[in-house]
CSV table of C-alpha atoms in Angstrom, one decimal:
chain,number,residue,atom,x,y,z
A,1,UNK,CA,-140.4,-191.9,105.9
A,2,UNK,CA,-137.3,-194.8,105.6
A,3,UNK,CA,-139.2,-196.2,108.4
A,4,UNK,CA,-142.9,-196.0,106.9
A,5,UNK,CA,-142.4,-197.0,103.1
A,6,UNK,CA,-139.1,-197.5,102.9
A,7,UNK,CA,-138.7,-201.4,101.4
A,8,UNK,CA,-142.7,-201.4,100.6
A,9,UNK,CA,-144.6,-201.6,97.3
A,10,UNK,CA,-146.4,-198.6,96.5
A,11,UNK,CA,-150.5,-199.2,95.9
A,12,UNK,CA,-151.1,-196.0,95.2
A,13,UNK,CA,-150.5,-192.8,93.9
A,14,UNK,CA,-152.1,-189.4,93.9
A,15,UNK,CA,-150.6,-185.7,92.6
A,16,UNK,CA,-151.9,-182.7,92.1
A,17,UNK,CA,-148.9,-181.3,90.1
A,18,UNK,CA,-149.4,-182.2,86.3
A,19,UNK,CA,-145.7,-182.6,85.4
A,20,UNK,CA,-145.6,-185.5,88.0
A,21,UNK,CA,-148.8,-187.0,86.9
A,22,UNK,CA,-147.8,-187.2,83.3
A,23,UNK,CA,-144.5,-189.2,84.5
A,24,UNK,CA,-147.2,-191.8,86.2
A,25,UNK,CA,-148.8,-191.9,83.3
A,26,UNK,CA,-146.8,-193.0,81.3
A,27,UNK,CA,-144.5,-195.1,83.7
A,28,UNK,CA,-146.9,-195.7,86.9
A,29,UNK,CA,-145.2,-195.8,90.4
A,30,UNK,CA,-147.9,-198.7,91.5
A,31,UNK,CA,-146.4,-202.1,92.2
A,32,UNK,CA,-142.4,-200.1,92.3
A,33,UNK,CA,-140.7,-200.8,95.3
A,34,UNK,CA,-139.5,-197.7,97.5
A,35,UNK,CA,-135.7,-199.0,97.7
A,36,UNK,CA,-135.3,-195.7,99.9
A,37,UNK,CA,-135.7,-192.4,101.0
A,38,UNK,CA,-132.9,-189.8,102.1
A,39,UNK,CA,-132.7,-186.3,103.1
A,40,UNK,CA,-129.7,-184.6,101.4
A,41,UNK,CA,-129.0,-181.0,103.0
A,42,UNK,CA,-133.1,-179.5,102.9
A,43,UNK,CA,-134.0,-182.0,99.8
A,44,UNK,CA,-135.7,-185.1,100.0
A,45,UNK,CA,-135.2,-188.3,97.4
A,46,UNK,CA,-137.6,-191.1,97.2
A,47,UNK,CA,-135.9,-193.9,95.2
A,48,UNK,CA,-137.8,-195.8,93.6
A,49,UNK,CA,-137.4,-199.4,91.9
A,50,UNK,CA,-137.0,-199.3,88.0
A,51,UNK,CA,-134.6,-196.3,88.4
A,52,UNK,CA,-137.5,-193.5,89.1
A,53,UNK,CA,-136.6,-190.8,91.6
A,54,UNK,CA,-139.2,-188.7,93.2
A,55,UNK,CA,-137.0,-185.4,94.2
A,56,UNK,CA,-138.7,-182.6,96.6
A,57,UNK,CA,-137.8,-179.6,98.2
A,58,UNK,CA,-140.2,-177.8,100.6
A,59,UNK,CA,-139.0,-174.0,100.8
A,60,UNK,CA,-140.7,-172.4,103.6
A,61,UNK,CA,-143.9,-173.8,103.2
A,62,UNK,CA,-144.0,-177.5,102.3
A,63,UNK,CA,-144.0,-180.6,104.3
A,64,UNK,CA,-144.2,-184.3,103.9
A,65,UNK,CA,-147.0,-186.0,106.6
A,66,UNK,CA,-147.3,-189.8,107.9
A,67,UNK,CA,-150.5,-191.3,108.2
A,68,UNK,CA,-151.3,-194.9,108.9
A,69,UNK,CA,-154.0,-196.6,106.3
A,70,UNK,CA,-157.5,-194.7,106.9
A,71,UNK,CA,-155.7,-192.2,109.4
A,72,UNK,CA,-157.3,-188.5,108.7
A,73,UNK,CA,-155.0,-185.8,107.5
A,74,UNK,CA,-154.1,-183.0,109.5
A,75,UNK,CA,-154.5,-180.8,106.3
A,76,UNK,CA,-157.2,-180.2,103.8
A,77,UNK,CA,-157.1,-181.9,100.7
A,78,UNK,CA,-156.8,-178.9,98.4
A,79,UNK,CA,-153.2,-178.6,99.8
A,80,UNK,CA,-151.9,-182.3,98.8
A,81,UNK,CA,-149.3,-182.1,95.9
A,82,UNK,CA,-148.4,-186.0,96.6
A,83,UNK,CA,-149.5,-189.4,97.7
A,84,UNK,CA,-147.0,-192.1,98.0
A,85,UNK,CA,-149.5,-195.2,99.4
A,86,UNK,CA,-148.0,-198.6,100.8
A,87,UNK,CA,-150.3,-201.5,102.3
A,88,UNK,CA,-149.5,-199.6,105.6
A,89,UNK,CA,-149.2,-196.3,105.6
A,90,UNK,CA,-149.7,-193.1,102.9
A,91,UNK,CA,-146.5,-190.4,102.5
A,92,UNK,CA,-148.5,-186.9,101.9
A,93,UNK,CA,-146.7,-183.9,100.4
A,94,UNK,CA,-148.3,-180.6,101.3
A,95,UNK,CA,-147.7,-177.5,100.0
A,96,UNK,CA,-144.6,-179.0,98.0
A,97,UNK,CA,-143.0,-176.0,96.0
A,98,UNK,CA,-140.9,-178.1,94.5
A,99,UNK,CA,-140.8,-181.5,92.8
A,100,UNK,CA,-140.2,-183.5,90.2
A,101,UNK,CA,-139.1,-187.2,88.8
A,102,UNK,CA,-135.4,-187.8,87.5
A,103,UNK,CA,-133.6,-191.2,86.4
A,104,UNK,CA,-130.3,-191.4,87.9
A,105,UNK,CA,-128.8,-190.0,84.9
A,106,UNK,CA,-130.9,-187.0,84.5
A,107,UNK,CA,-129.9,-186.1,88.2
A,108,UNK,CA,-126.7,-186.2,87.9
A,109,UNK,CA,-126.9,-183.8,84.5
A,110,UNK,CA,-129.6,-181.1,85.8
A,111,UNK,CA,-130.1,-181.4,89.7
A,112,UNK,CA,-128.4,-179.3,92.2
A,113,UNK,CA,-128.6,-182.3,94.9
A,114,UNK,CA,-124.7,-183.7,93.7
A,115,UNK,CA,-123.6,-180.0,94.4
A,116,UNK,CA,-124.3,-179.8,97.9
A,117,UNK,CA,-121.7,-180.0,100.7
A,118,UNK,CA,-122.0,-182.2,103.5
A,119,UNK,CA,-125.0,-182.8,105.3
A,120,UNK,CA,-125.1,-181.8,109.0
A,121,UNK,CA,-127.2,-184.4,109.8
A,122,UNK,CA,-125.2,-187.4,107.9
A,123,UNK,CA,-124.1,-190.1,110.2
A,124,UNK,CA,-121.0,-189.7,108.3
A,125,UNK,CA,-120.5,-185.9,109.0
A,126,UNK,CA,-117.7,-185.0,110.7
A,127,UNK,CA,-117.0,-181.4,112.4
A,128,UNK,CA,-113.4,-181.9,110.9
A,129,UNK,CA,-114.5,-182.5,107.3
A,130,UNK,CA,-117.1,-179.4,107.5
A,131,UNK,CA,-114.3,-177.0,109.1
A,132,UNK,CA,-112.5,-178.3,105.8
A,133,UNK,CA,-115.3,-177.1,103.6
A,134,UNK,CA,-115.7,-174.0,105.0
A,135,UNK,CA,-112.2,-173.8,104.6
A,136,UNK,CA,-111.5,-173.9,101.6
A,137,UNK,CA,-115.0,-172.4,100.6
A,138,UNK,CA,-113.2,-168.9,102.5
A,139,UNK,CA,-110.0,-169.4,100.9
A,140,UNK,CA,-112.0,-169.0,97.1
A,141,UNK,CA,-114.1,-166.3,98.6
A,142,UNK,CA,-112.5,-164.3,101.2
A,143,UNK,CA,-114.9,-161.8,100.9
A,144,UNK,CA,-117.8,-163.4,101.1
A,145,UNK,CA,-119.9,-163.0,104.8
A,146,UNK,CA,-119.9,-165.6,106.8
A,147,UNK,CA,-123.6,-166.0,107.4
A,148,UNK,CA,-124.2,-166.1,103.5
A,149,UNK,CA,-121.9,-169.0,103.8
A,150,UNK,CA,-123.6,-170.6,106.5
A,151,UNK,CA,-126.6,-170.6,104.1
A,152,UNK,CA,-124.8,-171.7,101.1
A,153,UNK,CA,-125.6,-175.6,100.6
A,154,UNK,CA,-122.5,-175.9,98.4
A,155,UNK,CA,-120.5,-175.6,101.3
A,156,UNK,CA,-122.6,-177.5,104.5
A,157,UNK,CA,-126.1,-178.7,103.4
A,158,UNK,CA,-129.1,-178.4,105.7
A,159,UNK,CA,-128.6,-175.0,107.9
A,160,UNK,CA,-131.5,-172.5,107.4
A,161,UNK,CA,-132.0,-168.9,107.7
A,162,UNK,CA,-132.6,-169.4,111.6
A,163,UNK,CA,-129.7,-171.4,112.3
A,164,UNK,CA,-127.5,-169.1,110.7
A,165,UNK,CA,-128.1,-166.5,113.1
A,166,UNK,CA,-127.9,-168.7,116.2
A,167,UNK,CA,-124.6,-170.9,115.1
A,168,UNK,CA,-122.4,-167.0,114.3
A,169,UNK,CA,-124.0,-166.3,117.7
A,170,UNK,CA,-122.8,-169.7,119.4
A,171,UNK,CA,-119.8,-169.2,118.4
A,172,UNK,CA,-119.6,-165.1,119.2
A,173,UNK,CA,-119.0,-164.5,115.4
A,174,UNK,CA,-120.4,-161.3,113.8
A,175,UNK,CA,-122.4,-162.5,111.3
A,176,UNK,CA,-121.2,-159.9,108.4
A,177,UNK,CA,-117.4,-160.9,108.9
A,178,UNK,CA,-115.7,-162.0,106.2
A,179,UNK,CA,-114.5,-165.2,105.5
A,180,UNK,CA,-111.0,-164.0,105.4
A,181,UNK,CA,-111.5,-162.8,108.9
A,182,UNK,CA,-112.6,-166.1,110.6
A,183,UNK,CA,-110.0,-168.1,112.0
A,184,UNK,CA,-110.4,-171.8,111.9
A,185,UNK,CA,-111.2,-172.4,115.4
A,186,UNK,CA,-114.3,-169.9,114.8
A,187,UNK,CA,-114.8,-172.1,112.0
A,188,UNK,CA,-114.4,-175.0,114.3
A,189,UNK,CA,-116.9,-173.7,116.7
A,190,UNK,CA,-119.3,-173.0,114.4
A,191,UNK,CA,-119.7,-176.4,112.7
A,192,UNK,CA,-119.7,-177.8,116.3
A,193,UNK,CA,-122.5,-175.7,117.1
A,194,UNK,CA,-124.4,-176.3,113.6
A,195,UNK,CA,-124.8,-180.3,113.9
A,196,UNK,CA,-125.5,-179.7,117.7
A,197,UNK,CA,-128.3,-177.3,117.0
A,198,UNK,CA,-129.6,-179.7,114.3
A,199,UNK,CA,-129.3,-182.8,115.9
A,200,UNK,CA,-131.3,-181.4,118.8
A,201,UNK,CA,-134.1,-180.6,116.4
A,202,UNK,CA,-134.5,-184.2,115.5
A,203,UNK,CA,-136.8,-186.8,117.1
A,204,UNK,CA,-136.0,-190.6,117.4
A,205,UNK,CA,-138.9,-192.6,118.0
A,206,UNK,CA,-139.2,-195.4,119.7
A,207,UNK,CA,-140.9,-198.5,119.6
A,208,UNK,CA,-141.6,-198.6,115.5
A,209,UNK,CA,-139.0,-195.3,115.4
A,210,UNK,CA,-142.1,-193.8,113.5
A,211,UNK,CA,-142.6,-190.3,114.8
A,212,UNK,CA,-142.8,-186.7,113.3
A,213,UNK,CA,-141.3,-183.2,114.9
A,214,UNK,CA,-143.2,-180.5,114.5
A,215,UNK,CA,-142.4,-178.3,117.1
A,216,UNK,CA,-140.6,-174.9,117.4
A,217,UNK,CA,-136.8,-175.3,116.6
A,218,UNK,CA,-134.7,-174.7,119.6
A,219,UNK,CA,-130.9,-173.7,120.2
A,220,UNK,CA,-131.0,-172.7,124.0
A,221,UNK,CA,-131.9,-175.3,126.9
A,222,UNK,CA,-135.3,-173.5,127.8
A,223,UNK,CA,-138.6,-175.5,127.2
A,224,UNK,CA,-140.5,-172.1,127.1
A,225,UNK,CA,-141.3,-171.3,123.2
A,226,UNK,CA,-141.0,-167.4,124.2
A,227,UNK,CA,-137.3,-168.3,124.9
A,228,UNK,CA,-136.4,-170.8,123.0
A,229,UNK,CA,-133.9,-168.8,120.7
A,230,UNK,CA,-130.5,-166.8,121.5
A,231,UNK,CA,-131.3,-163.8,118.7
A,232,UNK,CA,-133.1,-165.2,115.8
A,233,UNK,CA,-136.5,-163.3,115.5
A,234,UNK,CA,-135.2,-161.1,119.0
A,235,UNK,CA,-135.2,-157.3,117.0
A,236,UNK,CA,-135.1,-154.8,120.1
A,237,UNK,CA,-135.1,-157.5,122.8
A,238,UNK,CA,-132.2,-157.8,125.5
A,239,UNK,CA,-129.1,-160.5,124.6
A,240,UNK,CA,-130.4,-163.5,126.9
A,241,UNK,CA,-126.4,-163.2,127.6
A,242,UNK,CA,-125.5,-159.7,128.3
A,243,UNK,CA,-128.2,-157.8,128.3
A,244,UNK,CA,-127.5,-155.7,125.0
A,245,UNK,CA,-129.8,-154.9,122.5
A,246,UNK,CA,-130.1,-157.7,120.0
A,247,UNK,CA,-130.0,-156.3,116.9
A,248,UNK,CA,-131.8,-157.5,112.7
A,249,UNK,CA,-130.0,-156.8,109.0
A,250,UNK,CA,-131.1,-157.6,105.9
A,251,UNK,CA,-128.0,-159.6,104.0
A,252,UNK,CA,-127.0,-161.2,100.8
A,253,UNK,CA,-129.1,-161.1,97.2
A,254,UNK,CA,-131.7,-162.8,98.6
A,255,UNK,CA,-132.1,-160.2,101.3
A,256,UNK,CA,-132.6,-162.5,104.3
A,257,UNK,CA,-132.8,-161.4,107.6
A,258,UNK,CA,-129.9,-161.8,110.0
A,259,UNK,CA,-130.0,-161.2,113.9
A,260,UNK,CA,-127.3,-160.8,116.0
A,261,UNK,CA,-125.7,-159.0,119.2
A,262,UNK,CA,-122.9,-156.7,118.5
A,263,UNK,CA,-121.5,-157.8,121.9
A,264,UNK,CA,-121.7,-161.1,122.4
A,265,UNK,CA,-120.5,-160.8,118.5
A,266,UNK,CA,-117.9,-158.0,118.0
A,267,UNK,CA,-117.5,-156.8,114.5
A,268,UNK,CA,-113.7,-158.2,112.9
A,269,UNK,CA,-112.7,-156.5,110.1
A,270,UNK,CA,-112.3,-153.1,108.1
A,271,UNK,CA,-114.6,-149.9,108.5
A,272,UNK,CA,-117.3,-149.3,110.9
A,273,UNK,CA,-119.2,-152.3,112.7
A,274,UNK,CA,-122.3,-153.1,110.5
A,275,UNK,CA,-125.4,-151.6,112.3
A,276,UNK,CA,-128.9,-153.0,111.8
A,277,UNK,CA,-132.3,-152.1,113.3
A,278,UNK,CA,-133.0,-152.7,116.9
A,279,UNK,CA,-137.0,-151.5,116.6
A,280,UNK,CA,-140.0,-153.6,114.9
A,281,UNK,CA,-141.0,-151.9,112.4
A,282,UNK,CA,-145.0,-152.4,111.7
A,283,UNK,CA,-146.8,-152.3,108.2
A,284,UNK,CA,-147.0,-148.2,107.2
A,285,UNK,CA,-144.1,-147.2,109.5
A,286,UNK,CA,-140.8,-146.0,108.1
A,287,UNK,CA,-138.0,-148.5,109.1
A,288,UNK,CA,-134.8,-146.8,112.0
């Protein structure tokens, strides 16, 4: 989106969601300059000139789309939240769960964005400086599991629920450790593993550098979309390396589901290993 709109007056705007039309209503984005956009951890800012930001975050359903001028959408209309036009191309927001305008002020005061930890794919990221967050993130919770803190954007900003599982497996961590448990070359590992994974999930274009990935995420070397994954979304299957049975558990408040094999990833800690559910379980059955 840098790429596409980034430096260009905008010629036109479109919403669907009323709080963002009444802002262009009464400030209009038409004839602003996009100074830039930026991905910070999973949100997206659009800075605009004359201190507007447009600030997204897509969730599990949303996604922004790249068209060049009089290109057809790939969606139906009914699912645009936003239109950011320039003479060349149009920046479409589908699905957007989340969005709204801020002044620099006001995201400073309300936002979450200055709250996040470093982002995995920053060119400034370092695997030392995210060890150190994670670091001292464990030393103020040593309790806390470590997946839950490999989905906490407070402490590295951009993994998601799938990652999670297949960075604690990369790095033969039991995902329901906690933090007080991992040592920092586990840490070390893990953060290795994390901008690895995530920077393999990123096209660069060539030529114009204009180009959108929309393919399945990957962790393992395998082309094959049946195997592109060590455990995530692998319930009942065999560990890809050592045959055992790859095994899912729900974890944290927001009850996400975590995969892992108990061993490639031996359990560290007091009481009994955590055990989770090796079969599917279909719509009307009871859950084993």
């Amino acid at each position: 989106m840098q790429k596409a709109i980034g430096g260009k007056v905008v010629t036109g705007f479109e919403t669907g969601l009323a709080k963002l039309a009444r802002v262009n209503d009464d400030t209009p984005l038409v004839g602003r300059v996009v100074e830039k956009v930026e991905s910070r951890g999973k949100w997206c800012l659009i800075f605009f000139s004359g201190d507007l930001t447009l600030l997204t975050h897509m969730l599990m359903s949303g996604s922004w789309h790249l068209y060049r001028t009089g290109e057809r959408w790939q969606m139906e209309r009914g699912r645009m939240r936003v239109v950011i036009r320039t003479a060349d191309w149009e920046a479409v927001g589908f699905n957007i769960p989340v969005a709204e305008f801020h002044t620099v002020r006001s995201l400073e005061r309300s936002s979450q964005v200055p709250k996040l930890g470093p982002d995995i794919l920053s060119e400034s990221f370092t695997v030392e400086g995210g060890v150190a967050r994670m670091a001292a993130y464990g030393r103020e919770n040593p309790d806390a599991e470590i997946a839950v803190a490999l989905l906490n954007q407070r402490v590295l900003a951009g993994l998601g629920n799938v990652y999670k599982s297949e960075v604690a497996f990369a790095a033969g961590v039991n995902p329901f450790r906690a933090m007080r448990t991992i040592t920092l070359l586990e840490m070390q590992a893990m953060v290795d593993a994390a901008q690895r994974y995530m920077q393999a999930n990123v096209a660069t274009g060539k030529g114009d550098g204009i180009v959108t990935y929309s393919g399945n995420r990957r962790t393992t070397h395998a082309m094959d979309r049946e195997e592109r994954l060590w455990v995530y979304g692998r319930q009942g299957q065999e560990c890809r390396r050592c045959g055992a049975t790859v095994m899912m558990r729900k974890q944290g408040v927001q009850t996400r589901s975590t995969y892992w094999c108990p061993a490639c990833q031996p359990w560290v800690g007091e009481g009994e290993a955590p055990v989770g559910r090796t079969l599917l379980v279909r719509r009307g059955e009871m859950p084993r």
